[in-house]
Amino acid sequence: MPGFLREGDVVRFKLSDDGILFDSGKLKYTLLKSTENRILVKIDNKIKEIFYDADRERVSVMSSGVLHTISVLTDREILLREFIKSSASIHHHSEIRAPMPGMVVKVSVIAGQKVVKGETLVILEAMKMENEIRSPRDAEVENVLVSAGDIVEKNQLLVSLK
Amino acid sequence: MNKIRKILVANRGEIALRIMRTIREMGLLSVAVYSDVDVTMPFVRYADEAYNLKGNEAKDTYLNIEKLIDIAKLSGVDAIHPGYGFLSENADFAKSVINAGLIFIGPQPGAISSMGDKTAARRLAKEFGVPIVPGMENPVTDIEEAVREAEKIGYPVLIKAAAGGGGKGMRIVRSRSELESNISAAKGEALSAFGDDRVYIEKFISNPRHIEFQILADEYGNIVHLYERECSIQRRHQKVVEETPSTALSPEVRREMGEAAVRAAMACQYSNAGTVEFVIDDEGHYYFLEMNTRLQVEHPITELTTGIDLVKEQIRIAQGEKLSFTQEEVVKLGHAIECRIYAEDVYNSFLPDTGIIKFLREPAGNGVRVDSGVESGNEISVYYDPMIAKLSVWARTRDDAIRKMRRALEEYVVLGVQTTIPFCNFVMDSTPFKSGRYSTNFVAELWNLQPDSNDIPLEAFIAASVVLKSGRTIEDGKETIKIKSKWLDRRFEE
């Protein structure tokens, strides 16, 4: 069984009829019931209710009030991701995206401008709060894709840095 | 006396539902109004009648006075309850309700305007012998004046919206160079939240505690207070955890502040339910902050410790009844705590989260109260406040109440959006909260943006295996589970 795990850790496992086989051991459980967001299992003499949400490769569970999210990937998917990540870091290019849907109140930078880490790039209003979107590093603004008054969706590209 | 029979609740979510429940208990009828996206929410079908406000933006719906008055006339109600937020502290709305021949369940428009203008409220409180925070008594007119006033008060200073409340338009400024940009940001926020961009500057009190007193006043000059609520656990100047009684007050200070709160209500000839907010500095001096002329979000903890239904009292007062108890007859028992469950990512600066609630299970049991406004399938949208519910507990002692809250938080299940539950757990477990020695700096000083440990529970692997077995193709019978962080700053994908 995997012991204490940290962010970024990769755990290999195989499925068997009565549990999960890890390199380090086996987690045995009996599946009693499973519905869309709820699983009932028996582990030794404890009946556990597991609340989960699956979205593509991501599986989230809520345990003691905390939402934990893990990604379930095949070896090929992991390789593909690592390739994308390394090619992106070669170009040292960052995309600043909207963390939530909202309205652009102010754009504080223009293309070509040098910015320092922590400098405000865009002010985004959502749920009546003004949120300052700051630069993650010292960089040059490559492109500004929004202007004041624009309504943006979550993850929409706001500014690109180089 | 105009007996109320039917009430329009000009609000949404948990507070609309909470008000309608009391309306039903009193044998009266309720009318809901709703925006397009809210049609499937529980409060809409709880009401005896429901009317569509058409649209989603707050200004087209819950802030649209004309539409609300039209629906009130059409549905034949006698009174309107504004809840909190939206139009609850809007004197023009109260006037429009009265001009339409209806009862506004709240104070007189005059009291709303004098307390709604924070600078006017400060002048009034001072006049009635209630201590105020040092600072401007009039709003900022130009930047040079602001610079002079801030110098005079001494940095750090706090910029506040004159029409303010709820932390909107509020900014801490630590030096001259930050002043101008913060004034313009505060003005922007104030304008969009209140339609009024006036701001003023007052002394920023370090390590303050935020304590408020609940007031009930009838139309015949009888005023009582229902003791305090401690609201110092805040993020973005907005409360997340509240409790009563406060661990900061001695019996003498409590009595003094209660009397000051009653005087503040007297100053504006207040009637109905209201809340007088104070800050207490680290030397124990208290100052009047503002009066909220409405039902407060955190009112359940007062209800739990006094047994008084504040909404019922509001309706009784609004139809001209006298208070049915005196100050001496208010009995306060035990300890109550409230945790606000918001859709927010506590590991990412408490940014609001949006999405559909895929699964929801609320805690229950002895001493647990849940004021919830949503159910599975409802969407937390970008249009309104991201509150999911308020979880309150009552027990005889503070220690028992903390343990009960911890137990209730553990029972809470919300899937689909991030919530403030992990933060509330952290508060309950923290030494400053347990010892009762904390201030509004709690979040800044103690909350780690990253959790101490991110031990992935076995449940995650079991869920993953069940998901895999029920559909996803398994390559070579071998899958890899990669632990992916939920607390990496997702804004920056390098």
Short mmCIF file of N, CA and C in Angstrom, two decimals, chain A residues 47-122:
data_model
loop_
_atom_site.label_atom_id
_atom_site.label_comp_id
_atom_site.label_asym_id
_atom_site.label_seq_id
_atom_site.Cartn_x
_atom_site.Cartn_y
_atom_site.Cartn_z
N ILE A 47 -17.24 -0.23 7.37
CA ILE A 47 -17.93 0.09 6.12
C ILE A 47 -17.70 1.56 5.84
N LYS A 48 -17.17 1.85 4.69
CA LYS A 48 -16.82 3.22 4.34
C LYS A 48 -17.67 3.71 3.18
N GLU A 49 -18.07 4.99 3.31
CA GLU A 49 -18.81 5.63 2.24
C GLU A 49 -17.83 6.58 1.57
N ILE A 50 -17.69 6.48 0.28
CA ILE A 50 -16.74 7.34 -0.43
C ILE A 50 -17.51 8.23 -1.40
N PHE A 51 -17.29 9.52 -1.29
CA PHE A 51 -17.95 10.47 -2.17
C PHE A 51 -16.95 10.90 -3.22
N TYR A 52 -17.29 10.72 -4.48
CA TYR A 52 -16.30 11.03 -5.50
C TYR A 52 -16.94 11.70 -6.71
N ASP A 53 -16.07 12.30 -7.49
CA ASP A 53 -16.48 12.96 -8.70
C ASP A 53 -15.43 12.65 -9.76
N ALA A 54 -15.82 12.10 -10.87
CA ALA A 54 -14.86 11.77 -11.92
C ALA A 54 -15.08 12.66 -13.13
N ASP A 55 -14.00 13.28 -13.57
CA ASP A 55 -14.08 14.15 -14.73
C ASP A 55 -12.87 13.85 -15.61
N ARG A 56 -13.10 13.20 -16.72
CA ARG A 56 -12.01 12.72 -17.58
C ARG A 56 -10.99 11.94 -16.75
N GLU A 57 -9.72 12.38 -16.75
CA GLU A 57 -8.73 11.57 -16.03
C GLU A 57 -8.68 11.90 -14.54
N ARG A 58 -9.44 12.92 -14.14
CA ARG A 58 -9.34 13.33 -12.75
C ARG A 58 -10.41 12.69 -11.87
N VAL A 59 -10.00 12.26 -10.71
CA VAL A 59 -10.94 11.70 -9.73
C VAL A 59 -10.78 12.49 -8.44
N SER A 60 -11.88 13.07 -7.93
CA SER A 60 -11.83 13.82 -6.67
C SER A 60 -12.62 13.06 -5.62
N VAL A 61 -12.10 13.03 -4.41
CA VAL A 61 -12.88 12.46 -3.31
C VAL A 61 -12.91 13.47 -2.17
N MET A 62 -14.01 13.44 -1.41
CA MET A 62 -14.08 14.31 -0.25
C MET A 62 -13.90 13.45 0.98
N SER A 63 -12.90 13.80 1.77
CA SER A 63 -12.61 13.03 2.97
C SER A 63 -12.37 14.00 4.11
N SER A 64 -13.13 13.88 5.19
CA SER A 64 -13.03 14.79 6.34
C SER A 64 -13.05 16.26 5.91
N GLY A 65 -13.93 16.59 5.01
CA GLY A 65 -14.09 17.99 4.63
C GLY A 65 -13.12 18.49 3.58
N VAL A 66 -12.11 17.68 3.23
CA VAL A 66 -11.12 18.13 2.26
C VAL A 66 -11.31 17.40 0.93
N LEU A 67 -11.25 18.17 -0.14
CA LEU A 67 -11.39 17.59 -1.47
C LEU A 67 -10.00 17.23 -2.00
N HIS A 68 -9.75 15.95 -2.27
CA HIS A 68 -8.47 15.52 -2.81
C HIS A 68 -8.67 15.13 -4.27
N THR A 69 -7.77 15.59 -5.12
CA THR A 69 -7.90 15.27 -6.53
C THR A 69 -6.66 14.54 -7.03
N ILE A 70 -6.87 13.44 -7.70
CA ILE A 70 -5.74 12.73 -8.30
C ILE A 70 -6.03 12.54 -9.78
N SER A 71 -4.97 12.36 -10.54
CA SER A 71 -5.13 12.09 -11.97
C SER A 71 -4.80 10.64 -12.23
N VAL A 72 -5.63 10.00 -12.99
CA VAL A 72 -5.38 8.61 -13.34
C VAL A 72 -4.93 8.60 -14.79
N LEU A 73 -3.69 8.20 -15.01
CA LEU A 73 -3.12 8.30 -16.35
C LEU A 73 -2.46 7.00 -16.77
N THR A 74 -2.49 6.75 -18.06
CA THR A 74 -1.74 5.61 -18.58
C THR A 74 -0.30 6.06 -18.78
N ASP A 75 0.61 5.10 -18.95
CA ASP A 75 2.02 5.45 -19.17
C ASP A 75 2.17 6.37 -20.37
N ARG A 76 1.40 6.11 -21.41
CA ARG A 76 1.52 6.90 -22.62
C ARG A 76 1.08 8.35 -22.36
N GLU A 77 0.00 8.51 -21.60
CA GLU A 77 -0.48 9.87 -21.28
C GLU A 77 0.56 10.64 -20.46
N ILE A 78 1.22 9.96 -19.56
CA ILE A 78 2.25 10.62 -18.74
C ILE A 78 3.40 11.10 -19.63
N LEU A 79 3.82 10.26 -20.55
CA LEU A 79 4.90 10.63 -21.46
C LEU A 79 4.52 11.86 -22.29
N LEU A 80 3.29 11.85 -22.77
CA LEU A 80 2.80 12.95 -23.60
C LEU A 80 2.82 14.26 -22.82
N ARG A 81 2.35 14.20 -21.58
CA ARG A 81 2.31 15.40 -20.74
C ARG A 81 3.70 15.95 -20.46
N GLU A 82 4.62 15.03 -20.18
CA GLU A 82 5.98 15.47 -19.88
C GLU A 82 6.61 16.13 -21.09
N PHE A 83 6.27 15.61 -22.27
CA PHE A 83 6.81 16.19 -23.49
C PHE A 83 6.28 17.62 -23.67
N ILE A 84 4.98 17.80 -23.48
CA ILE A 84 4.36 19.13 -23.64
C ILE A 84 4.97 20.11 -22.64
N LYS A 85 5.13 19.64 -21.41
CA LYS A 85 5.66 20.49 -20.35
C LYS A 85 7.09 20.94 -20.68
N SER A 86 7.92 19.99 -21.15
CA SER A 86 9.31 20.36 -21.40
C SER A 86 9.42 21.28 -22.61
N SER A 87 8.59 21.07 -23.64
CA SER A 87 8.69 21.95 -24.80
C SER A 87 8.20 23.35 -24.46
N ALA A 88 7.25 23.43 -23.54
CA ALA A 88 6.75 24.75 -23.14
C ALA A 88 7.81 25.51 -22.35
N SER A 89 8.55 24.77 -21.49
CA SER A 89 9.51 25.47 -20.66
C SER A 89 10.74 25.93 -21.45
N ILE A 90 11.00 25.27 -22.57
CA ILE A 90 12.12 25.72 -23.42
C ILE A 90 11.84 27.13 -23.93
N HIS A 91 10.63 27.36 -24.36
CA HIS A 91 10.28 28.68 -24.88
C HIS A 91 10.06 29.71 -23.78
N HIS A 92 10.00 29.25 -22.55
CA HIS A 92 9.82 30.12 -21.41
C HIS A 92 8.67 31.10 -21.63
N HIS A 93 7.55 30.53 -21.88
CA HIS A 93 6.41 31.30 -22.29
C HIS A 93 5.31 31.06 -21.27
N SER A 94 4.67 32.10 -20.77
CA SER A 94 3.56 31.81 -19.87
C SER A 94 2.27 32.46 -20.32
N GLU A 95 1.23 31.77 -20.05
CA GLU A 95 -0.09 32.26 -20.40
C GLU A 95 -0.82 32.57 -19.11
N ILE A 96 -1.28 33.80 -19.00
CA ILE A 96 -2.02 34.19 -17.81
C ILE A 96 -3.50 34.07 -18.14
N ARG A 97 -4.15 33.17 -17.43
CA ARG A 97 -5.55 32.89 -17.73
C ARG A 97 -6.46 33.35 -16.61
N ALA A 98 -7.72 33.55 -16.93
CA ALA A 98 -8.68 33.98 -15.91
C ALA A 98 -8.91 32.84 -14.92
N PRO A 99 -8.71 33.09 -13.62
CA PRO A 99 -8.92 32.02 -12.64
C PRO A 99 -10.39 31.72 -12.42
N MET A 100 -11.25 32.61 -12.88
CA MET A 100 -12.69 32.44 -12.71
C MET A 100 -13.39 33.31 -13.75
N PRO A 101 -14.65 33.07 -14.01
CA PRO A 101 -15.35 33.95 -14.94
C PRO A 101 -15.54 35.31 -14.30
N GLY A 102 -15.57 36.35 -15.09
CA GLY A 102 -15.75 37.68 -14.52
C GLY A 102 -15.62 38.77 -15.56
N MET A 103 -15.48 40.00 -15.08
CA MET A 103 -15.36 41.12 -15.99
C MET A 103 -14.02 41.82 -15.79
N VAL A 104 -13.35 42.13 -16.91
CA VAL A 104 -12.08 42.84 -16.82
C VAL A 104 -12.37 44.29 -16.47
N VAL A 105 -11.85 44.74 -15.34
CA VAL A 105 -12.08 46.11 -14.90
C VAL A 105 -10.98 47.01 -15.43
N LYS A 106 -9.76 46.49 -15.43
CA LYS A 106 -8.64 47.31 -15.85
C LYS A 106 -7.52 46.43 -16.38
N VAL A 107 -6.87 46.89 -17.46
CA VAL A 107 -5.67 46.21 -17.95
C VAL A 107 -4.53 47.16 -17.67
N SER A 108 -3.57 46.71 -16.87
CA SER A 108 -2.52 47.62 -16.39
C SER A 108 -1.27 47.60 -17.25
N VAL A 109 -1.21 46.71 -18.25
CA VAL A 109 0.02 46.60 -19.05
C VAL A 109 -0.30 46.65 -20.54
N ILE A 110 0.75 46.92 -21.35
CA ILE A 110 0.60 46.88 -22.81
C ILE A 110 1.67 45.94 -23.37
N ALA A 111 1.44 45.48 -24.60
CA ALA A 111 2.39 44.56 -25.23
C ALA A 111 3.77 45.22 -25.31
N GLY A 112 4.79 44.43 -25.00
CA GLY A 112 6.15 44.93 -25.08
C GLY A 112 6.67 45.47 -23.76
N GLN A 113 5.76 45.71 -22.81
CA GLN A 113 6.15 46.27 -21.51
C GLN A 113 6.89 45.23 -20.66
N LYS A 114 7.92 45.69 -19.94
CA LYS A 114 8.62 44.80 -19.00
C LYS A 114 7.88 44.85 -17.66
N VAL A 115 7.68 43.69 -17.08
CA VAL A 115 7.00 43.65 -15.78
C VAL A 115 7.87 42.87 -14.80
N VAL A 116 7.68 43.18 -13.51
CA VAL A 116 8.40 42.43 -12.49
C VAL A 116 7.45 41.46 -11.81
N LYS A 117 8.00 40.47 -11.15
CA LYS A 117 7.20 39.48 -10.43
C LYS A 117 6.28 40.19 -9.43
N GLY A 118 5.02 39.83 -9.46
CA GLY A 118 4.08 40.41 -8.50
C GLY A 118 3.37 41.65 -9.00
N GLU A 119 3.79 42.17 -10.14
CA GLU A 119 3.16 43.38 -10.69
C GLU A 119 1.77 43.03 -11.23
N THR A 120 0.83 43.96 -10.99
CA THR A 120 -0.53 43.71 -11.45
C THR A 120 -0.62 43.80 -12.96
N LEU A 121 -1.21 42.78 -13.58
CA LEU A 121 -1.38 42.76 -15.03
C LEU A 121 -2.79 43.19 -15.40
N VAL A 122 -3.74 42.56 -14.74
CA VAL A 122 -5.15 42.76 -15.06
C VAL A 122 -5.94 42.77 -13.76
#
